[in-house]
Coordinates of C-alpha atoms and ligand atoms in Angstrom, one line a residue:
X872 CA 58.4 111.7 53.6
X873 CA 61.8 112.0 52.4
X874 CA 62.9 114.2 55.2
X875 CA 61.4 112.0 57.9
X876 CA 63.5 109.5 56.9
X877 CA 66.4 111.5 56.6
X878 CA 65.5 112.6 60.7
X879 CA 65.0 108.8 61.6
X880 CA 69.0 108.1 59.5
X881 CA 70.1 110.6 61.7
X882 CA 68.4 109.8 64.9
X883 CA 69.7 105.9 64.7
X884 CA 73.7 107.4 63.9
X885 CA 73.3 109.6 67.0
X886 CA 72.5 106.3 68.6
X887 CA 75.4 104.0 68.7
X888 CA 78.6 107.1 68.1
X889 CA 81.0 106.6 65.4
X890 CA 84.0 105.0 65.8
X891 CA 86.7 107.4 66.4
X892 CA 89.2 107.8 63.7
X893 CA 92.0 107.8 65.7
X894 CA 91.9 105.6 69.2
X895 CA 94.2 106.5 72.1
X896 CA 95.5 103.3 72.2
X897 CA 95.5 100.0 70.0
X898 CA 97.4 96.5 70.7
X899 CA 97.5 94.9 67.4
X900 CA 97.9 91.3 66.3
X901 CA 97.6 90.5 70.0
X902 CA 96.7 86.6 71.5
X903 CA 94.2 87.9 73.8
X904 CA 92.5 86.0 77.4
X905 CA 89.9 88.1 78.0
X906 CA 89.6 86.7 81.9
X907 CA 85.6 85.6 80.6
X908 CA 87.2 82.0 80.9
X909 CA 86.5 81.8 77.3
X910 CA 89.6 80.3 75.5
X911 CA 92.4 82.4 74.0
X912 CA 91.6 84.4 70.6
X913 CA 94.3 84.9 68.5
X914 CA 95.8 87.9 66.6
X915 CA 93.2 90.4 67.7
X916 CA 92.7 94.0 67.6
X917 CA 92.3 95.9 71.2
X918 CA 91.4 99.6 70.7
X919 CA 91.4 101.7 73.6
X920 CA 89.9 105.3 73.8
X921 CA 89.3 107.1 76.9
X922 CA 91.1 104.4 79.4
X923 CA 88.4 102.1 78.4
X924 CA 88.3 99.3 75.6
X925 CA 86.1 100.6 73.0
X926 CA 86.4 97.9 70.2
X927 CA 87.9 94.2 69.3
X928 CA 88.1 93.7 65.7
X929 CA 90.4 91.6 63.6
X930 CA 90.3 93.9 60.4
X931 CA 93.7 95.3 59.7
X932 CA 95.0 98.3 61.7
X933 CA 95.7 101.5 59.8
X934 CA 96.2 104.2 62.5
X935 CA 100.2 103.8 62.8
X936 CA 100.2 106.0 65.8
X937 CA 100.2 104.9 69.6
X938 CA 99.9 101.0 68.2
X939 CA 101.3 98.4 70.4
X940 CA 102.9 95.4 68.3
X941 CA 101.3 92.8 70.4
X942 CA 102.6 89.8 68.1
X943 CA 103.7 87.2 69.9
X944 CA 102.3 88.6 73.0
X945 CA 99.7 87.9 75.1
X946 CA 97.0 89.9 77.0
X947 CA 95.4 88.9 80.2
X948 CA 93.2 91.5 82.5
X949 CA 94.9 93.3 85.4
X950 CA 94.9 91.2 88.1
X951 CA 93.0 91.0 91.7
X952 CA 94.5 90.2 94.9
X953 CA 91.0 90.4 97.1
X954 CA 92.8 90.1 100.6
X955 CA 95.4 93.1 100.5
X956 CA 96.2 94.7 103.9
X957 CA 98.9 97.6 103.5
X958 CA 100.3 99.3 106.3
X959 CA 102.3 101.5 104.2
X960 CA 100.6 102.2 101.1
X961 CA 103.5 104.5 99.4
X962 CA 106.0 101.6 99.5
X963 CA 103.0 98.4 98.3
X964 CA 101.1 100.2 95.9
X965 CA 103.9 100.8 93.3
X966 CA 104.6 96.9 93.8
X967 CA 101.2 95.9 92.9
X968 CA 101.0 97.8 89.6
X969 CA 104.7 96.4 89.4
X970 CA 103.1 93.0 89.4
X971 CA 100.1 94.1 87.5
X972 CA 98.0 94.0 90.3
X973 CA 95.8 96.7 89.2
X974 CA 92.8 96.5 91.9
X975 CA 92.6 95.0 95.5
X976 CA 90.2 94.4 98.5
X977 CA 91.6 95.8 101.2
X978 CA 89.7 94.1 104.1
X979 CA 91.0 96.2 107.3
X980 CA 94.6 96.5 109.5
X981 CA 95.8 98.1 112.4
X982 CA 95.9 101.2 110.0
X983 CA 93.1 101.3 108.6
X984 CA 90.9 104.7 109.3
X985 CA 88.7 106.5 107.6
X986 CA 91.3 108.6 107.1
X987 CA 93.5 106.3 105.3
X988 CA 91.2 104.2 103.6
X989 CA 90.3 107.6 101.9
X990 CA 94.1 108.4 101.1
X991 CA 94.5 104.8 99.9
X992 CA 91.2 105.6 97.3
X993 CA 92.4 108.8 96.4
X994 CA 95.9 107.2 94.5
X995 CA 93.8 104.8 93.4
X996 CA 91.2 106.7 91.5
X997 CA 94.7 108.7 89.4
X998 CA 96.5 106.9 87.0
X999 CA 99.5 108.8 87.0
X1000 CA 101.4 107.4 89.8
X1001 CA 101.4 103.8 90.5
X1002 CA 98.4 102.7 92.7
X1003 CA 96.3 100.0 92.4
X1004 CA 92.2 100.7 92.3
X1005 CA 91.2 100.6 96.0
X1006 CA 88.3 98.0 97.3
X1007 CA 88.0 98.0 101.0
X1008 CA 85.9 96.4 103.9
X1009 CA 84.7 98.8 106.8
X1010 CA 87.0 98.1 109.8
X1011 CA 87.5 94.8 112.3
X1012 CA 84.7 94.7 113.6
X1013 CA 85.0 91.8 116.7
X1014 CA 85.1 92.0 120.1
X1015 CA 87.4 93.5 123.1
X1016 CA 90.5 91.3 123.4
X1017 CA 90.0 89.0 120.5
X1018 CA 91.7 88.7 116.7
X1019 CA 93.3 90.7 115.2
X1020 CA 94.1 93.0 118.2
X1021 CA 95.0 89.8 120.5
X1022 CA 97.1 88.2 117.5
X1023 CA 98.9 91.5 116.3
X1024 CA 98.9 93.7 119.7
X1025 CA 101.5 95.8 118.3
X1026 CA 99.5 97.3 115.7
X1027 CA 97.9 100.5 116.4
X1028 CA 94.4 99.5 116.7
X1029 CA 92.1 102.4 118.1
X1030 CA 88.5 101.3 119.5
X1031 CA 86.4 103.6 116.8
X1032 CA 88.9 104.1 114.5
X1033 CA 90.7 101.3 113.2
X1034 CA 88.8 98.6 114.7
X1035 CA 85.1 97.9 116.1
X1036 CA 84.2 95.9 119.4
X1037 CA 80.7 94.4 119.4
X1038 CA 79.1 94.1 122.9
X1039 CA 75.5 93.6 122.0
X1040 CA 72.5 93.4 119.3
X1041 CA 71.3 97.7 120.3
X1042 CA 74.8 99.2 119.3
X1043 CA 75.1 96.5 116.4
X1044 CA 72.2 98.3 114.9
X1045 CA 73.8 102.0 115.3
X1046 CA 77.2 100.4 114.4
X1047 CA 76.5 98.9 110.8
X1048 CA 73.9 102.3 110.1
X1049 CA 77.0 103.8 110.9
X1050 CA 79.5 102.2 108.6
X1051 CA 77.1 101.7 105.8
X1052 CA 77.7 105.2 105.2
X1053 CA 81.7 104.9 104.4
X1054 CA 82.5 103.8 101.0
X1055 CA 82.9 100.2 101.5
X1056 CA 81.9 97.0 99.8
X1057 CA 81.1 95.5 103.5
X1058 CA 81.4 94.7 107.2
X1059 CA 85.0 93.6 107.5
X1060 CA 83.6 90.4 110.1
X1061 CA 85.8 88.3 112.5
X1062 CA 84.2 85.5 113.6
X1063 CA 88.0 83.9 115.0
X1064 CA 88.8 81.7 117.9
X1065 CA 92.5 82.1 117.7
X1066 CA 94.2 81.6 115.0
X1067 CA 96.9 79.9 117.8
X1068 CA 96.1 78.9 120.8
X1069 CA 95.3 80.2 123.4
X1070 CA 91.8 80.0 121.9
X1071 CA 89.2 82.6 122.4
X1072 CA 85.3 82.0 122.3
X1073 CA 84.1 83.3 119.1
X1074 CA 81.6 86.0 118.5
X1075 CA 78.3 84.2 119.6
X1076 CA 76.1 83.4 116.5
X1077 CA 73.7 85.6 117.6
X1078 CA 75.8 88.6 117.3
X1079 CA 76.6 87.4 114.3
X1080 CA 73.3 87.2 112.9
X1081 CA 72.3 90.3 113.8
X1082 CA 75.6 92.3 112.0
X1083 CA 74.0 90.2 109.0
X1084 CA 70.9 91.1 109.1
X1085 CA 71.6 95.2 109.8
X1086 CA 74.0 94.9 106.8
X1087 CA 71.1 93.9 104.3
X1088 CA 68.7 96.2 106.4
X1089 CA 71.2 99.2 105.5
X1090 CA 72.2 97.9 102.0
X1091 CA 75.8 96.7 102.2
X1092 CA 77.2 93.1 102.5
X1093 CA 79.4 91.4 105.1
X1094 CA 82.7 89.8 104.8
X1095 CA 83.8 87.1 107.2
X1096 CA 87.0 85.7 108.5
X1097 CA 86.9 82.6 108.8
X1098 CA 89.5 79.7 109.7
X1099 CA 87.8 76.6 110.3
X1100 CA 84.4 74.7 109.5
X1101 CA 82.9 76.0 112.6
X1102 CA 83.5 79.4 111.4
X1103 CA 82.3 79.1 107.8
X1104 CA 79.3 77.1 109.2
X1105 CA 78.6 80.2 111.4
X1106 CA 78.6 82.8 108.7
X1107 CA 76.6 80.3 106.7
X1108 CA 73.6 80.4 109.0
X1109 CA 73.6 84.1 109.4
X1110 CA 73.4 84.5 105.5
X1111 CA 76.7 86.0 105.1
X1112 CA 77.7 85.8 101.4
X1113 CA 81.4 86.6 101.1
X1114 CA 84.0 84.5 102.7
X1115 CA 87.8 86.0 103.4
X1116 CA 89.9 82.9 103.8
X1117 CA 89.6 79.3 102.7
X1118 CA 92.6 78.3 105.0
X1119 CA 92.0 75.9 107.6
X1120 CA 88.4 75.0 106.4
X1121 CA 88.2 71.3 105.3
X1122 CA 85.2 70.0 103.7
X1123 CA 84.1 66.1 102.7
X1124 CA 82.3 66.0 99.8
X1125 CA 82.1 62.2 99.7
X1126 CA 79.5 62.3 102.7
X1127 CA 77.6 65.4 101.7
X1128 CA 77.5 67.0 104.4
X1129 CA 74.7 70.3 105.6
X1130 CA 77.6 72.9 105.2
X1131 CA 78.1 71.6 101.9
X1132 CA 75.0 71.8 100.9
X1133 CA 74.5 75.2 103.0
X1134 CA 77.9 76.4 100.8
X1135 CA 76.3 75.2 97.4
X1136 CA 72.7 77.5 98.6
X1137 CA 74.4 80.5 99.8
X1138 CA 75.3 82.2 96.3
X1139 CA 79.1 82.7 98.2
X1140 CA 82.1 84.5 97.0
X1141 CA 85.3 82.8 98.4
X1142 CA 89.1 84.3 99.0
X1143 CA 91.2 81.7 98.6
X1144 CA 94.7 83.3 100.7
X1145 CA 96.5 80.0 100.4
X1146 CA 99.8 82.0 100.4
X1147 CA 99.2 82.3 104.1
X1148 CA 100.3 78.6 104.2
X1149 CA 103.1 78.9 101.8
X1150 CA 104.5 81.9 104.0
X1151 CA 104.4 79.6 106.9
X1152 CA 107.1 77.5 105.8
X1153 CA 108.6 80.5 103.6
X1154 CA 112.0 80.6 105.7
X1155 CA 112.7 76.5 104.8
X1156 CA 112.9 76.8 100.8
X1157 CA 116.4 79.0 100.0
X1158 CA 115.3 78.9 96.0
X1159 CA 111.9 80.7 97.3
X1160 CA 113.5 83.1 99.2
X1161 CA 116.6 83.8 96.3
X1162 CA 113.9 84.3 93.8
X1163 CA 112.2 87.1 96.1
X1164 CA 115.7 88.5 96.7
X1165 CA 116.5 88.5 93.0
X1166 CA 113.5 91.1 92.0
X1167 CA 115.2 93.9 94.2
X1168 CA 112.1 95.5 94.6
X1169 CA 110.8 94.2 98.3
X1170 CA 112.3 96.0 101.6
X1171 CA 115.2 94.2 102.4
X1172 CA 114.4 94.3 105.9
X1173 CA 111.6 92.1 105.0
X1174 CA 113.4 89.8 102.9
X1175 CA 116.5 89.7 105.6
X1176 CA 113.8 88.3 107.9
X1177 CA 113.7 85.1 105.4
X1178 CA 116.9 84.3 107.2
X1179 CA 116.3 85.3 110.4
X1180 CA 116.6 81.5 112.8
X1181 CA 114.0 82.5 115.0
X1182 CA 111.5 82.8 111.6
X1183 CA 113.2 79.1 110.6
X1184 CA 112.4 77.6 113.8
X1185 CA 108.8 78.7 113.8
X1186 CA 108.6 77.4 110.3
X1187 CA 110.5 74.1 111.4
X1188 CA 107.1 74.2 114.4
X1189 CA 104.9 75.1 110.9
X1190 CA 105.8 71.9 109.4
X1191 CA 105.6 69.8 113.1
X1192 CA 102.1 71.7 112.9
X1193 CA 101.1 69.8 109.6
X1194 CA 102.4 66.9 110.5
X1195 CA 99.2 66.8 113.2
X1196 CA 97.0 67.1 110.2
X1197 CA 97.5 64.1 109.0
X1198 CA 100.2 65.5 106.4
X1199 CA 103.3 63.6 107.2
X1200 CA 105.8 64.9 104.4
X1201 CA 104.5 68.9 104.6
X1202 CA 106.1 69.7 101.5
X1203 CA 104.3 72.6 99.6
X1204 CA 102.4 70.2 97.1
X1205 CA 101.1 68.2 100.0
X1206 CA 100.0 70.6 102.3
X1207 CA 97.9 72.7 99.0
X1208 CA 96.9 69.7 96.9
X1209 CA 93.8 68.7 98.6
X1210 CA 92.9 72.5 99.1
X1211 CA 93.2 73.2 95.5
X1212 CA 90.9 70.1 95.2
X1213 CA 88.3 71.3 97.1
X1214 CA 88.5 74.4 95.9
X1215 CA 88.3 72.8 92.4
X1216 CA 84.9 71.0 93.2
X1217 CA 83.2 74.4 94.5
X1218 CA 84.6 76.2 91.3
X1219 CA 83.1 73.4 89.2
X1220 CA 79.8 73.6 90.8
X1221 CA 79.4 77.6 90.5
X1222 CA 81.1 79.3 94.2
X1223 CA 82.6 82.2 93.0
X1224 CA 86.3 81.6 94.0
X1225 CA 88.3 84.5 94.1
X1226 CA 91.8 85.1 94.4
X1227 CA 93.6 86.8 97.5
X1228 CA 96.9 86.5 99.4
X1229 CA 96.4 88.2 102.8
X1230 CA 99.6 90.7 101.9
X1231 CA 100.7 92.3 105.2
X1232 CA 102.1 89.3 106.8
X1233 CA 105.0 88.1 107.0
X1234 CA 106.4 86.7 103.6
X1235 CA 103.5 87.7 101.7
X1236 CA 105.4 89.9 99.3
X1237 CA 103.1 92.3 97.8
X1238 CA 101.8 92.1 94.0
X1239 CA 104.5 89.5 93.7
X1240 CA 102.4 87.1 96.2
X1241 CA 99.5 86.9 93.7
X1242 CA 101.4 85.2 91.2
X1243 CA 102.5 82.8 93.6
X1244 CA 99.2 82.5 94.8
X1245 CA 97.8 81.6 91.3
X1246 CA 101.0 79.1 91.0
X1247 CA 99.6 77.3 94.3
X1248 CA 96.1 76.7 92.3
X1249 CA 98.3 75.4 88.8
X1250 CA 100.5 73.2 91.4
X1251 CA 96.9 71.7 92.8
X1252 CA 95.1 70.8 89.6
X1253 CA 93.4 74.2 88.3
X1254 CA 93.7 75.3 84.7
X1255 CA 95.9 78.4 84.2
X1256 CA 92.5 79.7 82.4
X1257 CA 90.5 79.5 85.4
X1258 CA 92.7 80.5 87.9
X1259 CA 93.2 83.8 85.5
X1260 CA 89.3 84.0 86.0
X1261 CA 89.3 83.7 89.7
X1262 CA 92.3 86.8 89.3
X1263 CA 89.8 88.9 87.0
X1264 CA 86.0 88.1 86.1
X1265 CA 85.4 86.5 90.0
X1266 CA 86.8 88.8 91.7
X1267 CA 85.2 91.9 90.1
X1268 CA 81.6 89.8 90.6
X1269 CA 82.2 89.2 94.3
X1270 CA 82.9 93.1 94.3
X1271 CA 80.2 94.1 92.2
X1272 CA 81.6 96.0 89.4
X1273 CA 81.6 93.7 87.0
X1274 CA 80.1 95.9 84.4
X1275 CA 83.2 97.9 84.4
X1276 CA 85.7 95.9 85.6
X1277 CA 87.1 92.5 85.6
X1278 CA 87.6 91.4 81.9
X1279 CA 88.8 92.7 78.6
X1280 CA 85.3 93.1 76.3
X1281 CA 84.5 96.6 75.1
X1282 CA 83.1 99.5 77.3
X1283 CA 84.7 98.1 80.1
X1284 CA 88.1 99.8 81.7
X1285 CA 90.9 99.0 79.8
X1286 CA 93.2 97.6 83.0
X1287 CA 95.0 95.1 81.0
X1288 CA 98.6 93.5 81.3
X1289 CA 100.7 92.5 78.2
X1290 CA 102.9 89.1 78.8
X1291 CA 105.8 87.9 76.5
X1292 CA 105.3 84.3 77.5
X1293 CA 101.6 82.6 77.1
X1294 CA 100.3 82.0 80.8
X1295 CA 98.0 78.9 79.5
X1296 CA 101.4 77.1 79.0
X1297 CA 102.5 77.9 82.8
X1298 CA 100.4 80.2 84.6
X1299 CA 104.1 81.3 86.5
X1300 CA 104.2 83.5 82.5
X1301 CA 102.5 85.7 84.2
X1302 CA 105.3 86.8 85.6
X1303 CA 107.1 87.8 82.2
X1304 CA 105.2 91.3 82.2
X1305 CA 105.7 93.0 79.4
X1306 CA 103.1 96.2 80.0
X1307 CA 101.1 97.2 82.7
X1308 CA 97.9 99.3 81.5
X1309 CA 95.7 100.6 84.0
X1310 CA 92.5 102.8 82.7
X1311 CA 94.5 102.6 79.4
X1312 CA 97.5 103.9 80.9
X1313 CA 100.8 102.4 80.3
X1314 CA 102.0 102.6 84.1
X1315 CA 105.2 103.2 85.2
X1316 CA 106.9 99.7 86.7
X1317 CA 109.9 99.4 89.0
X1318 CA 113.4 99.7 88.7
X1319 CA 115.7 97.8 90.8
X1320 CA 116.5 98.1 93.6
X1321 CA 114.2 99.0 96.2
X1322 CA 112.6 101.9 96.6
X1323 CA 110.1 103.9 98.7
X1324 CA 107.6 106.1 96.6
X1325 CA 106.3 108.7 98.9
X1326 CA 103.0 110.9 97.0
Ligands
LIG2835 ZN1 93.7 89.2 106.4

């Protein structure tokens, strides 16, 4: 009898293994925001063993090896930017883990093949050199002379290769069978009339419906562009599920609309990329454009741009352009107030809103752009603990990896950032980066000035 229960002792230790006695990693006596939404614990233990967080305790450390003092200090996941293009990877990716972007959704570009999609994945699967982990969309798919290829004709856009034209419901079905196969969280969608005029008729809902339907048939989701009601209401009826831009949509709650009650049924995730609307007027605010100059770290071709006059007058037109909207002072706060207030209600009543920037345009700086991105949610009314959940937990639902991704609980990865300032004071403290960790990897940051970092 004795030895039976001697086999069962040992059979239930094999069960959960032992704590090691010596972790990789631990940050002690830190103030930690897990990215749950959950409100900040205080002076907790992180231990980290094989780049992922294997414990949080609060019983006093005694390994004196590889401890971070995290006193004083605060730690917040690494952060999401959900609408990253990149047209040169080598020169963004060390920005992002700069910035403690330490995953992105890359949803197409003129540069996007196979062939570099995979290149993109392959940095981001090491965490030697600094590369963000690698989400990405399959390519455009629209139709022939339409966005993005009729908004950004200089890009190199190859029918097949970096972008997909659909002509009718028989090659839809071979299409999506076709890019289900690629590694891709979904069909990169482009439902888009414009964005300026002269406007284009949009892909005809029936098109529309049928990428939808051949993307469940083959197992992989779709994610729409979308810049106006019309759009949204578009993807709505076809069942699409994941929704690349908020700009431009307006919704009116106080009448209760169908597409808000089609928004509230659709179980959506939501990129929010109001930094395209900051980067519109970008070239009007010197202190913005210092404080991008300051960090060094962005091509200064792209920053000397800032003060180019033609890119002044087209944002002087931005502001004329807000100005039909019903906005007659287009200051920042005006022009993202009530688009942090909608976004606000759908937060509140359970639309997974997720943070992006749509990086790759103009102004857009990238891995800095996020912060300024979660700065544009604090400026309309959002709590800095649930934009840092729209940065983390959200966006690693909307991607589906939320059981190893996304937030700082144990057996997760242990991508984390350590901040000297607390970000539920200002969420702009989550720019005093103290530590980047990426699979439990302290990661090498930049050092001024700028640099290109070619693997
Ligand atoms: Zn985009």
């Amino acid at each position: 009898m004795r030895v039976i229960y001697f086999i069962i002792f040992l059979l239930l230790l094999g069960c959960s293994a032992p704590p090691p006695t010596v972790y990789d990693l631990i940050i002690a006596n830190v103030n930690l925001i897990d990215g749950t939404g959950r409100d900040m614990k205080s002076k907790v233990n992180v231990y980290i063993q094989d780049g992922k967080v294997n414990a949080i305790g609060t019983a006093p450390v005694t390994q004196t090896e590889n401890v971070i003092d995290g006193t004083d200090k605060y730690l917040i996941p690494g952060l999401f930017d959900c609408h990253a293009h990149t047209s040169s990877y080598e020169e963004d990716f060390p920005r992002f883990i700069h910035f403690g972007i330490t995953t992105i959704l890359c949803p197409g570009g003129s540069k996007s093949s196979n062939k570099y999609f995979a290149r993109m994945r392959a940095l981001g699967n090491q965490d030697s050199l600094p590369a963000p982990r690698v989400f990405h969309t399959s390519q455009h798919f629209t139709m022939e002379g339409r966005h993005p290829v009729k908004t950004y004709p200089e890009g190199s856009w190859v029918e097949g290769k970096t972008v997909f034209y659909l002509r009718d419901t028989l090659q839809i079905e071979s299409l999506v069978k076709q890019v289900s196969q690629y590694p891709i969280v979904g069909i990169k969608l482009t439902i888009e009339d414009g964005p300026a005029p002269p406007f284009v008729e949009r892909i005809p809902q029936a098109l529309i419906n049928k990428v939808a339907q051949e993307a469940r048939k083959n197992g992989t989701e779709v994610f729409a562009h979308v810049s106006d009601n019309t759009e949204l209401s578009m993807a709505l009826k076809a069942g699409i599920k994941n929704i690349l831009h908020f700009t431009g949509v307006d919704l009116d709650f106080k009448n209760g609309t169908s597409l808000i009650d089609s928004i509230y049924n659709s179980d959506l995730s939501w990129v929010t990329t109001l930094m395209l609307d900051k980067s519109f007027i970008y070239p009007l605010h010197n202190d913005w454009v210092e404080r991008v100059e300051k960090t060094g770290l962005f091509n200064p071709e792209d920053v000397k741009l800032l003060r180019d006059p033609t890119q002044i007058k087209q944002a002087k037109q931005m502001r004329l352009m807000y100005k039909n909207f019903g906005i007659d002072d287009p200051t920042l706060k005006n022009i993202i107030e009530p688009q942090v207030a909608e976004i606000k209600v759908l937060y509140e009543n359970g639309v997974n809103m997720v943070l992006g920037t749509d990086t790759g345009n103009n102004f857009i700086f990238p891995g800095y752009s996020l912060h300024e991105e979660m700065q544009l949610m604090e400026l309309g009314g959002m709590t800095p603990l649930d934009i840092i959940k729209m940065a983390s937990f959200n966006a690693a639902k909307m991607l589906n990896v939320l059981e190893t991704q996304g937030t700082i609980e144990a057996g997760k990865v242990a991508d984390m950032i350590l901040l000297d300032k607390n970000p539920l004071e200002t969420i702009s403290n989550t720019l005093s980066i103290n530590t980047v960790f990426k699979h439990g990897k302290i990661q090498r940051r930049l050092i001024q000035p700028f640099s290109t970092t070619k693997n």
